[in-house]
CSV table of C-alpha atoms in Angstrom, one decimal:
chain,number,residue,atom,x,y,z
A,1,MET,CA,130.3,-13.4,25.9
A,2,ASN,CA,131.7,-17.1,25.8
A,3,LEU,CA,135.4,-17.8,25.1
A,4,ARG,CA,134.8,-18.5,21.3
A,5,GLU,CA,133.4,-15.1,21.0
A,6,THR,CA,136.2,-13.4,22.9
A,7,LEU,CA,138.6,-15.1,20.5
A,8,ASN,CA,136.9,-14.0,17.8
A,9,GLU,CA,137.1,-10.3,18.7
A,10,THR,CA,141.0,-10.8,19.2
A,11,SER,CA,141.4,-12.7,15.9
A,12,GLU,CA,144.2,-11.5,13.7
A,13,THR,CA,145.0,-12.7,10.0
A,14,LEU,CA,148.7,-13.4,9.7
A,15,ALA,CA,151.0,-12.1,7.0
A,16,ASN,CA,150.0,-14.6,4.1
A,17,GLY,CA,146.5,-14.6,4.8
A,18,LYS,CA,146.1,-18.4,5.2
A,19,VAL,CA,145.8,-18.8,9.1
A,20,THR,CA,144.2,-16.7,11.9
A,21,TYR,CA,145.5,-16.3,15.6
A,22,ALA,CA,143.5,-15.5,18.6
A,23,SER,CA,144.3,-15.7,22.3
A,24,ALA,CA,142.5,-15.4,25.6
A,25,GLU,CA,142.2,-17.0,29.0
A,26,GLY,CA,145.2,-19.0,28.4
A,27,VAL,CA,144.0,-20.6,25.1
A,28,ALA,CA,145.5,-19.7,21.6
A,29,LEU,CA,143.1,-20.5,18.8
A,30,ILE,CA,145.0,-21.2,15.3
A,31,THR,CA,142.5,-21.5,12.5
A,32,LEU,CA,143.3,-22.5,9.0
A,33,THR,CA,141.6,-20.3,6.5
A,34,ASN,CA,142.1,-21.2,2.9
A,35,ALA,CA,138.7,-21.7,1.2
A,36,PRO,CA,137.2,-23.9,-0.1
A,37,ALA,CA,139.0,-26.8,1.7
A,38,ASN,CA,141.7,-25.2,3.9
A,39,GLY,CA,144.4,-26.9,1.7
A,40,TYR,CA,147.8,-26.0,2.7
A,41,SER,CA,150.6,-24.3,0.7
A,42,TYR,CA,153.9,-23.1,1.6
A,43,GLU,CA,152.3,-19.5,2.6
A,44,MET,CA,149.8,-21.4,5.0
A,45,MET,CA,152.6,-23.4,6.7
A,46,ARG,CA,154.6,-20.1,7.0
A,47,ASP,CA,151.4,-18.6,8.7
A,48,LEU,CA,151.1,-21.7,10.9
A,49,ASP,CA,154.8,-21.6,11.7
A,50,GLU,CA,154.6,-18.1,13.0
A,51,ALA,CA,151.3,-18.8,15.0
A,52,ILE,CA,153.1,-21.9,16.6
A,53,LEU,CA,156.0,-19.6,17.7
A,54,ARG,CA,153.7,-17.0,18.8
A,55,ALA,CA,152.0,-19.2,21.3
A,56,ARG,CA,155.4,-20.9,22.2
A,57,PHE,CA,156.5,-17.6,23.4
A,58,ASP,CA,153.4,-16.3,25.0
A,59,ALA,CA,153.7,-17.0,28.7
A,60,GLU,CA,150.0,-16.4,29.3
A,61,ILE,CA,149.2,-19.2,26.7
A,62,PHE,CA,148.8,-22.8,28.1
A,63,VAL,CA,146.8,-24.6,25.5
A,64,VAL,CA,146.8,-24.3,21.7
A,65,VAL,CA,143.6,-25.3,19.6
A,66,ILE,CA,144.1,-25.8,15.9
A,67,ALA,CA,140.8,-25.6,13.8
A,68,GLY,CA,139.6,-25.2,10.2
A,69,ALA,CA,137.5,-22.5,9.1
A,70,GLY,CA,134.0,-23.5,7.8
A,71,GLU,CA,131.6,-26.5,8.2
A,72,LYS,CA,133.1,-29.0,5.9
A,73,PHE,CA,136.8,-29.1,6.1
A,74,PHE,CA,139.5,-29.1,8.9
A,75,CYS,CA,142.0,-29.5,6.2
A,76,ALA,CA,142.2,-31.4,2.7
A,77,GLY,CA,145.9,-31.4,2.9
A,78,ALA,CA,148.3,-29.9,0.3
A,79,ASP,CA,146.9,-27.7,-2.5
A,80,ILE,CA,147.3,-30.1,-5.5
A,81,SER,CA,147.1,-27.4,-7.9
A,82,MET,CA,150.2,-25.7,-6.5
A,83,LEU,CA,152.0,-29.1,-6.2
A,84,ASP,CA,151.2,-29.7,-10.2
A,85,ALA,CA,152.7,-26.3,-10.9
A,86,VAL,CA,156.0,-26.4,-9.1
A,87,THR,CA,159.5,-28.0,-9.6
A,88,PRO,CA,160.4,-31.2,-7.7
A,89,THR,CA,163.1,-29.1,-5.9
A,90,TYR,CA,160.4,-26.6,-4.5
A,91,LYS,CA,158.2,-29.7,-3.5
A,92,TYR,CA,161.2,-31.1,-1.5
A,93,ALA,CA,161.8,-27.7,0.1
A,94,PHE,CA,158.0,-27.4,0.9
A,95,CYS,CA,157.8,-31.0,2.6
A,96,LEU,CA,160.9,-30.1,4.6
A,97,HIS,CA,159.6,-26.9,5.9
A,98,ALA,CA,156.1,-28.5,6.5
A,99,ASN,CA,157.9,-31.3,8.5
A,100,GLU,CA,159.9,-28.7,10.4
A,101,THR,CA,156.9,-27.0,11.2
A,102,MET,CA,154.9,-30.0,12.6
A,103,LEU,CA,157.9,-31.0,14.8
A,104,ARG,CA,158.0,-27.3,16.2
A,105,LEU,CA,154.2,-27.8,16.9
A,106,GLU,CA,154.9,-31.3,18.6
A,107,HIS,CA,157.8,-30.1,20.8
A,108,THR,CA,156.3,-26.8,22.1
A,109,PRO,CA,155.8,-27.5,25.9
A,110,LYS,CA,152.1,-26.5,25.8
A,111,LEU,CA,149.0,-28.8,24.9
A,112,VAL,CA,147.8,-28.9,21.5
A,113,ILE,CA,144.2,-29.9,20.6
A,114,ALA,CA,143.2,-30.6,17.1
A,115,ALA,CA,139.4,-29.8,16.5
A,116,LEU,CA,138.4,-32.0,13.5
A,117,GLY,CA,135.3,-30.2,12.1
A,118,GLY,CA,134.8,-31.8,8.7
A,119,HIS,CA,137.0,-33.9,6.4
A,120,CYS,CA,140.6,-34.2,7.6
A,121,VAL,CA,142.5,-35.9,4.9
A,122,GLY,CA,146.0,-36.3,3.6
A,123,GLY,CA,148.1,-33.5,4.9
A,124,GLY,CA,145.1,-32.3,7.1
A,125,LEU,CA,145.7,-35.5,9.1
A,126,GLU,CA,149.0,-35.3,9.4
A,127,ILE,CA,148.6,-31.7,10.8
A,128,ALA,CA,146.1,-33.3,13.4
A,129,MET,CA,148.6,-36.2,14.1
A,130,ALA,CA,151.3,-33.6,15.3
A,131,ALA,CA,148.7,-32.4,17.9
A,132,ASP,CA,148.6,-34.1,21.3
A,133,LEU,CA,144.8,-34.6,21.5
A,134,ARG,CA,142.5,-35.0,18.7
A,135,TYR,CA,138.5,-34.6,18.7
A,136,ALA,CA,136.2,-34.8,16.0
A,137,ARG,CA,132.6,-33.4,15.3
A,138,ARG,CA,130.6,-36.7,15.0
A,139,GLY,CA,129.3,-37.4,11.4
A,140,SER,CA,131.0,-34.4,10.0
A,141,GLY,CA,133.4,-36.0,7.4
A,142,LYS,CA,136.2,-38.6,6.8
A,143,CYS,CA,139.7,-38.8,7.6
A,144,GLY,CA,142.8,-40.8,6.1
A,145,LEU,CA,145.8,-40.7,4.2
A,146,PRO,CA,145.2,-41.2,0.3
A,147,GLU,CA,148.3,-40.0,-1.1
A,148,VAL,CA,149.0,-43.2,-2.8
A,149,ALA,CA,146.3,-42.5,-5.5
A,150,LEU,CA,148.6,-39.6,-6.4
A,151,GLY,CA,151.7,-41.7,-6.8
A,152,VAL,CA,153.4,-40.3,-3.7
A,153,LEU,CA,153.4,-40.9,0.1
A,154,PRO,CA,152.2,-38.9,2.9
A,155,GLY,CA,155.1,-36.8,3.2
A,156,THR,CA,154.3,-34.5,6.3
A,157,GLY,CA,155.1,-37.0,8.9
A,158,GLY,CA,152.4,-39.1,7.8
A,159,THR,CA,154.1,-42.5,7.5
A,160,GLN,CA,155.8,-42.1,10.8
A,161,ARG,CA,152.9,-40.7,12.9
A,162,LEU,CA,150.4,-43.0,11.6
A,163,ALA,CA,152.5,-45.9,12.5
A,164,ARG,CA,153.3,-44.6,16.0
A,165,ALA,CA,149.5,-44.2,16.5
A,166,VAL,CA,148.1,-47.6,15.2
A,167,GLY,CA,150.9,-49.8,14.6
A,168,ALA,CA,153.1,-50.3,11.6
A,169,SER,CA,151.0,-53.0,10.1
A,170,ARG,CA,147.8,-51.4,10.2
A,171,ALA,CA,149.3,-48.0,9.1
A,172,ILE,CA,150.8,-49.7,6.0
A,173,GLU,CA,147.5,-51.1,5.1
A,174,LEU,CA,145.7,-47.9,5.5
A,175,MET,CA,148.2,-45.8,3.5
A,176,ALA,CA,148.6,-48.5,0.8
A,177,ASP,CA,145.1,-49.0,0.3
A,178,GLY,CA,144.5,-45.1,0.3
A,179,THR,CA,141.5,-45.6,2.6
A,180,THR,CA,139.6,-42.9,3.9
A,181,PHE,CA,137.0,-43.5,6.7
A,182,ASP,CA,134.6,-41.9,9.2
A,183,TYR,CA,135.5,-40.8,12.7
A,184,ASP,CA,133.7,-43.8,14.2
A,185,ARG,CA,136.5,-46.0,12.7
A,186,ALA,CA,139.2,-43.3,13.5
A,187,GLU,CA,138.0,-43.3,17.4
A,188,ALA,CA,138.1,-47.4,17.2
A,189,LEU,CA,141.6,-47.1,15.8
A,190,GLY,CA,143.0,-45.1,18.4
A,191,LEU,CA,143.6,-42.2,16.0
A,192,ILE,CA,141.3,-39.6,17.7
A,193,ASN,CA,140.5,-39.3,21.3
A,194,GLY,CA,136.9,-38.9,21.2
A,195,GLN,CA,133.9,-37.1,19.2
A,196,VAL,CA,131.5,-34.5,20.1
A,197,ASP,CA,127.8,-34.4,19.4
A,198,ALA,CA,127.4,-30.7,18.0
A,199,ALA,CA,124.6,-29.4,15.7
A,200,SER,CA,126.9,-26.6,14.4
A,201,GLU,CA,130.8,-25.8,14.1
A,202,ASP,CA,130.4,-23.2,16.6
A,203,GLU,CA,128.7,-25.5,19.1
A,204,PHE,CA,131.5,-28.0,18.4
A,205,LEU,CA,134.2,-25.5,18.7
A,206,ASP,CA,132.7,-24.1,22.0
A,207,ALA,CA,133.0,-27.9,23.3
A,208,ILE,CA,136.8,-27.9,22.4
A,209,LEU,CA,137.5,-24.5,23.9
A,210,ALA,CA,135.8,-25.6,27.2
A,211,LYS,CA,137.9,-28.7,27.3
A,212,ALA,CA,140.9,-26.6,26.4
A,213,ARG,CA,140.2,-24.1,29.0
A,214,GLY,CA,140.1,-26.9,31.5
A,215,TYR,CA,143.7,-27.7,31.1
A,216,CYS,CA,144.5,-23.9,32.2
A,217,PRO,CA,144.9,-22.2,35.4
A,218,PRO,CA,143.3,-22.0,37.9
A,219,GLU,CA,141.9,-25.5,37.4
A,220,LYS,CA,145.1,-27.1,36.2
A,221,ALA,CA,148.7,-26.4,36.6
A,222,GLY,CA,149.6,-25.3,33.0
A,223,MET,CA,153.2,-25.7,33.1
A,224,SER,CA,152.8,-29.2,34.4
A,225,VAL,CA,150.5,-30.2,31.7
A,226,GLY,CA,152.8,-28.7,29.1
A,227,LEU,CA,155.8,-30.4,30.6
A,228,ILE,CA,154.0,-33.8,30.5
A,229,LYS,CA,153.3,-33.3,27.1
A,230,ARG,CA,156.9,-32.3,26.4
A,231,ALA,CA,158.4,-35.5,28.5
A,232,VAL,CA,156.1,-37.8,26.3
A,233,GLN,CA,156.7,-36.3,22.8
A,234,SER,CA,160.4,-35.8,23.2
A,235,GLY,CA,161.0,-38.9,25.3
A,236,VAL,CA,159.0,-41.5,23.7
A,237,ASP,CA,161.5,-42.6,21.2
A,238,LEU,CA,164.5,-42.3,23.2
A,239,PRO,CA,166.1,-45.2,25.0
A,240,LEU,CA,164.5,-45.6,28.5
A,241,GLU,CA,167.4,-44.5,30.2
A,242,SER,CA,167.4,-41.2,28.3
A,243,GLY,CA,163.7,-40.6,28.5
A,244,LEU,CA,164.1,-41.0,32.5
A,245,ALA,CA,166.7,-38.5,32.4
A,246,LEU,CA,164.5,-36.1,30.4
A,247,GLU,CA,161.7,-36.8,32.9
A,248,ARG,CA,163.9,-35.9,35.8
A,249,GLU,CA,165.1,-32.6,34.4
A,250,LEU,CA,161.5,-31.6,33.6
A,251,GLN,CA,160.2,-32.6,37.1
A,252,GLN,CA,163.1,-30.6,38.6
A,253,ARG,CA,161.9,-27.5,36.7
A,254,LEU,CA,158.1,-28.2,38.1
A,255,PHE,CA,159.7,-28.7,41.7
A,256,GLN,CA,161.0,-25.1,41.4
A,257,SER,CA,157.6,-23.8,40.4
A,258,GLU,CA,155.0,-21.8,42.4
A,259,ASP,CA,152.3,-24.2,41.2
A,260,ALA,CA,154.0,-27.3,42.6
A,261,ARG,CA,154.5,-25.7,46.0
A,262,GLU,CA,150.5,-24.6,45.9
A,263,GLY,CA,149.5,-28.1,44.5
A,264,ILE,CA,151.5,-29.9,47.4
A,265,ALA,CA,150.5,-27.4,50.1
A,266,ALA,CA,146.9,-27.7,49.1
A,267,PHE,CA,146.9,-31.4,49.2
A,268,ALA,CA,148.7,-31.5,52.7
A,269,GLN,CA,146.0,-28.8,54.0
A,270,LYS,CA,143.0,-30.7,52.3
A,271,ARG,CA,142.0,-27.7,50.2
A,272,LYS,CA,141.5,-27.4,46.4
A,273,ALA,CA,144.6,-25.8,44.7
A,274,THR,CA,144.5,-22.7,42.9
A,275,PHE,CA,147.2,-22.6,40.2
A,276,GLN,CA,148.8,-19.6,38.4
A,277,GLY,CA,150.6,-21.3,35.7
A,278,LYS,CA,154.1,-19.9,37.3
């Protein structure tokens, strides 16, 4: 039984029925499950928030993978029919909570990988950009932030994270044009880390889960990976001196860990380190 099959056996549908959560071998798999396009609502964000917190508090989890159910969509963004039906006050509260959820994902000290199988547009791309690493199934769909066609802007962090990923001028152009583009261009822009050639969504997810597993003990010091992520995500927008102070504090936490003792000893003894994530 491979890791995907093991995760399927542990999968649990969360309270609002829009996200499933599974964990095994140091990896948590969070799957968006709102057919037909995995569009998100407040209910999905509540489930996603719960899944993020569950992974954050689980000392046995080192890497989080976020995927979309089905072959065609990672996530097509916010449920437009829902937005059409609710008040402006509700829309604001919805966007605020979604932003808070993405920040919680971004600042959880565990590596987060977005597995983009199918289209990833609008709020779907905004979710993906809150992950640390993004890999797409080659040829499976398009991505972009086309909210301008609705008379609004990308309101779940899109304006900020896209500018940080591709530069301000290019981000403005992409959003103002409402451009959607394939994953080849996304990779050229630096918006995704790479693509996987896979004949099916299961094969694609197997590849991403194998990559995720490679960041876990005993191969990698999971705490070190998580705090590298934390140093970058929390420090990148700080003044350099403040970022360096954060780096030093996180390094001190690692110096006190069993994995740091093992890694340094293994190097000195010219042997392969075996990490425990502690």
